[in-house]
CSV table of C-alpha atoms in Angstrom, one decimal:
chain,number,residue,atom,x,y,z
A,6,GLU,CA,14.9,7.7,-2.3
A,7,ASP,CA,12.6,9.6,-4.6
A,8,LYS,CA,13.8,13.0,-5.8
A,9,VAL,CA,12.2,15.9,-7.5
A,10,VAL,CA,14.3,18.9,-8.5
A,11,GLN,CA,12.8,22.2,-9.8
A,12,SER,CA,14.7,24.9,-11.6
A,13,PRO,CA,15.1,27.8,-11.5
A,14,LEU,CA,14.5,28.4,-7.8
A,15,SER,CA,13.5,31.9,-8.5
A,16,LEU,CA,12.6,33.9,-11.5
A,17,VAL,CA,11.7,37.6,-12.0
A,18,VAL,CA,10.1,38.7,-15.3
A,19,HIS,CA,8.0,41.5,-16.7
A,20,GLU,CA,4.4,41.3,-17.7
A,21,GLY,CA,4.0,39.9,-21.1
A,22,ASP,CA,7.1,37.7,-20.9
A,23,THR,CA,7.0,33.9,-21.5
A,24,VAL,CA,8.5,31.7,-18.8
A,25,THR,CA,9.5,28.0,-18.7
A,26,LEU,CA,9.7,26.2,-15.4
A,27,ASN,CA,11.5,22.9,-15.1
A,28,CYS,CA,10.9,19.8,-13.0
A,29,SER,CA,13.1,16.7,-13.1
A,30,TYR,CA,12.4,13.6,-11.1
A,31,GLU,CA,13.9,10.3,-10.1
A,32,VAL,CA,11.2,8.0,-8.7
A,33,THR,CA,10.5,4.3,-8.7
A,34,ASN,CA,7.4,3.1,-10.6
A,35,PHE,CA,6.4,6.4,-12.0
A,36,ARG,CA,2.6,6.9,-12.4
A,37,SER,CA,2.0,10.7,-12.6
A,38,LEU,CA,3.4,14.1,-12.1
A,39,LEU,CA,1.4,17.1,-10.8
A,40,TRP,CA,1.9,20.8,-11.0
A,41,TYR,CA,0.5,23.1,-8.3
A,42,LYS,CA,0.4,26.9,-7.9
A,43,GLN,CA,0.8,28.3,-4.4
A,44,GLU,CA,0.0,32.0,-3.7
A,45,LYS,CA,0.8,32.6,0.0
A,46,LYS,CA,-1.8,30.0,0.9
A,47,ALA,CA,-2.8,26.5,0.0
A,48,PRO,CA,-1.4,24.9,-3.2
A,49,THR,CA,-4.0,24.7,-6.0
A,50,PHE,CA,-3.9,22.1,-8.7
A,51,LEU,CA,-2.9,23.0,-12.2
A,52,PHE,CA,-2.1,19.8,-14.2
A,53,MET,CA,-1.6,16.1,-13.9
A,54,LEU,CA,0.6,14.4,-16.5
A,55,THR,CA,0.8,10.7,-17.0
A,56,SER,CA,1.9,10.3,-20.7
A,57,SER,CA,4.9,11.5,-22.5
A,58,GLY,CA,4.5,14.1,-25.2
A,59,ILE,CA,0.9,15.0,-24.6
A,60,GLU,CA,0.5,18.7,-23.8
A,61,LYS,CA,-1.9,19.8,-21.2
A,62,LYS,CA,-3.2,23.3,-21.6
A,63,SER,CA,-5.3,25.7,-19.6
A,64,GLY,CA,-5.4,29.3,-20.9
A,65,ARG,CA,-1.9,30.7,-21.0
A,66,LEU,CA,-0.5,27.8,-19.0
A,67,SER,CA,0.7,24.5,-20.6
A,68,SER,CA,2.7,21.6,-19.5
A,69,ILE,CA,4.3,18.5,-21.0
A,70,LEU,CA,6.1,15.4,-19.7
A,71,ASP,CA,9.1,13.5,-21.0
A,72,LYS,CA,9.2,10.1,-19.4
A,73,LYS,CA,12.3,9.1,-21.2
A,74,GLU,CA,14.4,12.0,-20.0
A,75,LEU,CA,12.4,12.2,-16.7
A,76,PHE,CA,11.4,15.8,-16.7
A,77,SER,CA,8.4,18.1,-17.2
A,78,ILE,CA,8.1,21.7,-18.1
A,79,LEU,CA,5.5,24.3,-17.2
A,80,ASN,CA,5.1,27.2,-19.7
A,81,ILE,CA,3.3,30.4,-19.0
A,82,THR,CA,2.9,32.8,-21.9
A,83,ALA,CA,2.0,36.5,-21.7
A,84,THR,CA,2.6,36.5,-18.0
A,85,GLN,CA,0.5,38.7,-15.7
A,86,THR,CA,1.2,40.0,-12.2
A,87,GLY,CA,-1.4,37.5,-11.0
A,88,ASP,CA,0.9,34.7,-12.1
A,89,SER,CA,3.3,35.6,-9.3
A,90,ALA,CA,3.4,32.6,-7.1
A,91,VAL,CA,5.4,29.5,-6.1
A,92,TYR,CA,5.0,26.7,-8.6
A,93,LEU,CA,5.3,23.3,-7.2
A,94,CYS,CA,6.0,20.0,-8.9
A,95,ALA,CA,5.0,16.7,-7.2
A,96,VAL,CA,5.5,13.1,-8.0
A,97,PRO,CA,3.4,10.5,-6.1
A,98,ASN,CA,5.1,7.4,-5.0
A,99,THR,CA,3.5,4.0,-5.7
A,100,ASN,CA,3.5,3.6,-2.0
A,101,ALA,CA,-0.1,5.0,-1.6
A,102,GLY,CA,-0.2,8.6,-0.8
A,103,LYS,CA,3.4,9.5,-0.3
A,104,SER,CA,4.1,12.4,-2.7
A,105,THR,CA,7.5,14.0,-3.2
A,106,PHE,CA,7.4,17.7,-3.8
A,107,GLY,CA,10.1,19.8,-5.4
A,108,ASP,CA,11.2,23.0,-3.5
A,109,GLY,CA,9.3,25.1,-6.0
A,110,THR,CA,10.0,27.9,-8.4
A,111,THR,CA,9.2,31.4,-7.1
A,112,LEU,CA,7.9,33.4,-10.0
A,113,THR,CA,7.6,37.2,-9.7
A,114,VAL,CA,6.0,39.1,-12.5
A,115,LYS,CA,6.6,42.8,-12.4
A,116,PRO,CA,4.2,45.3,-14.1
B,11,ASP,CA,-12.2,27.2,-1.7
B,12,SER,CA,-11.1,23.6,-1.9
B,13,GLY,CA,-13.7,22.3,0.6
B,14,VAL,CA,-11.0,21.2,3.0
B,15,THR,CA,-11.1,23.0,6.4
B,16,GLN,CA,-8.3,23.3,8.9
B,17,THR,CA,-8.4,24.7,12.4
B,18,PRO,CA,-6.9,26.7,14.0
B,19,LYS,CA,-5.6,29.2,11.4
B,20,HIS,CA,-2.8,30.3,13.6
B,21,LEU,CA,-1.3,28.8,16.7
B,22,ILE,CA,1.4,30.3,18.9
B,23,THR,CA,2.9,28.2,21.7
B,24,ALA,CA,6.0,27.6,23.7
B,25,THR,CA,8.7,25.0,23.4
B,26,GLY,CA,7.9,21.8,25.2
B,27,GLN,CA,4.1,22.1,24.7
B,28,ARG,CA,1.7,19.9,22.8
B,29,VAL,CA,-0.8,21.0,20.2
B,30,THR,CA,-3.5,19.4,18.1
B,31,LEU,CA,-4.3,20.5,14.5
B,32,ARG,CA,-7.6,19.6,13.0
B,33,CYS,CA,-8.6,18.9,9.4
B,34,SER,CA,-11.9,18.1,7.8
B,35,PRO,CA,-11.7,16.7,4.3
B,36,ARG,CA,-13.9,17.5,1.4
B,37,SER,CA,-17.3,15.9,1.6
B,38,GLY,CA,-17.0,12.3,0.3
B,39,ASP,CA,-13.2,12.2,0.4
B,40,LEU,CA,-11.9,9.2,2.3
B,41,SER,CA,-8.2,10.0,2.3
B,42,VAL,CA,-6.4,12.7,4.3
B,43,TYR,CA,-2.7,13.7,3.9
B,44,TRP,CA,-0.6,15.9,6.2
B,45,TYR,CA,2.3,18.1,5.1
B,46,GLN,CA,4.7,20.4,6.8
B,47,GLN,CA,6.1,23.4,5.0
B,48,SER,CA,8.9,25.3,6.6
B,49,LEU,CA,10.4,28.6,5.4
B,50,ASP,CA,13.5,26.9,4.1
B,51,GLN,CA,12.0,23.7,2.8
B,52,GLY,CA,9.3,22.7,0.4
B,53,LEU,CA,6.3,20.6,1.2
B,54,GLN,CA,7.3,17.6,3.3
B,55,PHE,CA,4.8,14.7,3.4
B,56,LEU,CA,4.2,13.5,6.9
B,57,ILE,CA,1.4,10.9,6.9
B,58,GLN,CA,-1.7,9.7,5.1
B,59,TYR,CA,-4.9,8.1,6.4
B,60,TYR,CA,-7.5,6.4,4.3
B,61,ASN,CA,-10.9,5.6,5.8
B,62,GLY,CA,-9.6,5.6,9.3
B,63,GLU,CA,-6.4,3.6,8.7
B,64,GLU,CA,-2.8,4.8,8.3
B,65,ARG,CA,-1.9,4.3,4.7
B,66,ALA,CA,1.5,5.8,4.1
B,67,LYS,CA,4.2,7.4,6.3
B,68,GLY,CA,6.7,10.0,5.3
B,69,ASN,CA,9.4,11.8,7.4
B,70,ILE,CA,7.1,12.2,10.5
B,71,LEU,CA,8.9,12.6,13.8
B,72,GLU,CA,8.2,10.3,16.7
B,73,ARG,CA,6.9,13.3,18.6
B,74,PHE,CA,4.2,13.7,16.0
B,75,SER,CA,1.2,11.5,15.6
B,76,ALA,CA,-2.1,11.6,13.7
B,77,GLN,CA,-5.4,9.8,13.5
B,78,GLN,CA,-8.5,9.8,11.4
B,79,PHE,CA,-11.8,9.5,13.1
B,80,PRO,CA,-15.0,7.6,11.9
B,81,ASP,CA,-16.4,10.9,10.6
B,82,LEU,CA,-13.2,11.1,8.5
B,83,HIS,CA,-11.8,14.3,10.1
B,84,SER,CA,-8.2,14.0,11.1
B,85,GLU,CA,-6.0,15.4,13.8
B,86,LEU,CA,-2.3,15.9,13.9
B,87,ASN,CA,-0.8,15.9,17.4
B,88,LEU,CA,2.6,17.6,17.9
B,89,SER,CA,4.3,17.2,21.2
B,90,SER,CA,7.4,18.3,23.0
B,91,LEU,CA,7.5,21.2,20.5
B,92,GLU,CA,10.8,22.6,19.4
B,93,LEU,CA,11.6,25.9,17.7
B,94,GLY,CA,12.2,24.0,14.5
B,95,ASP,CA,8.6,22.8,14.4
B,96,SER,CA,7.5,26.3,13.5
B,97,ALA,CA,5.9,25.9,10.0
B,98,LEU,CA,2.8,25.8,8.0
B,99,TYR,CA,0.9,22.5,8.3
B,100,PHE,CA,-1.3,21.6,5.5
B,101,CYS,CA,-3.8,18.8,5.1
B,102,ALA,CA,-5.1,17.6,1.8
B,103,SER,CA,-7.8,15.2,0.8
B,104,THR,CA,-8.7,12.9,-2.0
B,105,LEU,CA,-11.5,10.4,-2.7
B,106,ALA,CA,-9.2,7.4,-3.2
B,107,GLY,CA,-6.2,6.3,-1.2
B,108,THR,CA,-3.7,6.0,-4.1
B,109,GLY,CA,-2.6,9.7,-4.1
B,110,TYR,CA,-1.8,9.6,-7.8
B,111,ASN,CA,-4.4,12.3,-8.7
B,112,GLU,CA,-4.8,15.9,-7.6
B,113,GLN,CA,-5.0,16.6,-3.9
B,114,PHE,CA,-7.2,19.3,-2.5
B,115,PHE,CA,-5.4,21.4,0.1
B,116,GLY,CA,-6.8,23.1,3.1
B,117,PRO,CA,-5.8,26.7,4.0
B,118,GLY,CA,-3.2,25.5,6.5
B,119,THR,CA,-2.4,26.1,10.1
B,120,ARG,CA,0.6,28.3,10.9
B,121,LEU,CA,2.3,27.1,14.0
B,122,THR,CA,4.8,29.4,15.7
B,123,VAL,CA,6.9,27.9,18.6
B,124,LEU,CA,8.5,30.5,20.8
């Protein structure tokens, strides 16, 4: 059965800190890994990763995939209180739309 | 705003009852996915429809069923409700049926079973 594990489960930092969120996976026929941000409402898309070693970047957020070691990391630099959210990692199964989500990392950024 | 709409926003009902949750995908999207998010669990994939046909099934209980209509909106029916069914139910949509790319999530329906 497909498995996605995120760590840590919870993280509390102060504004300006840099954080690294981890996602490891075990899936058959890997195609892509996606990161979402969930702020007390619907998840919103951050990144989709398909190739190892290619960093995706959007402002202070960046993500990279390692297909050999089966993990991805999401980095957030110079964190702000608005970054407080649950960050979800998802890996779609080759069986059409079945995606396996990790339990998420709850990030709290204190002023 | 993702363009995906879900109604109702909140639903409070009693055990043993039946409810219907509704989802309208983004304009042009053919695929609809349903997820359940409980307090102590992450997003659990329930079922996917693509252009009216069931495409993939997750851990959906037999008491739950779904369908997608010709206008592409979808309904999730939950029957013989139990306390443990209390959760946020999200639907998401994509253009294609493969699910490899980003999914656009609706605002969710919060179901409370008393």
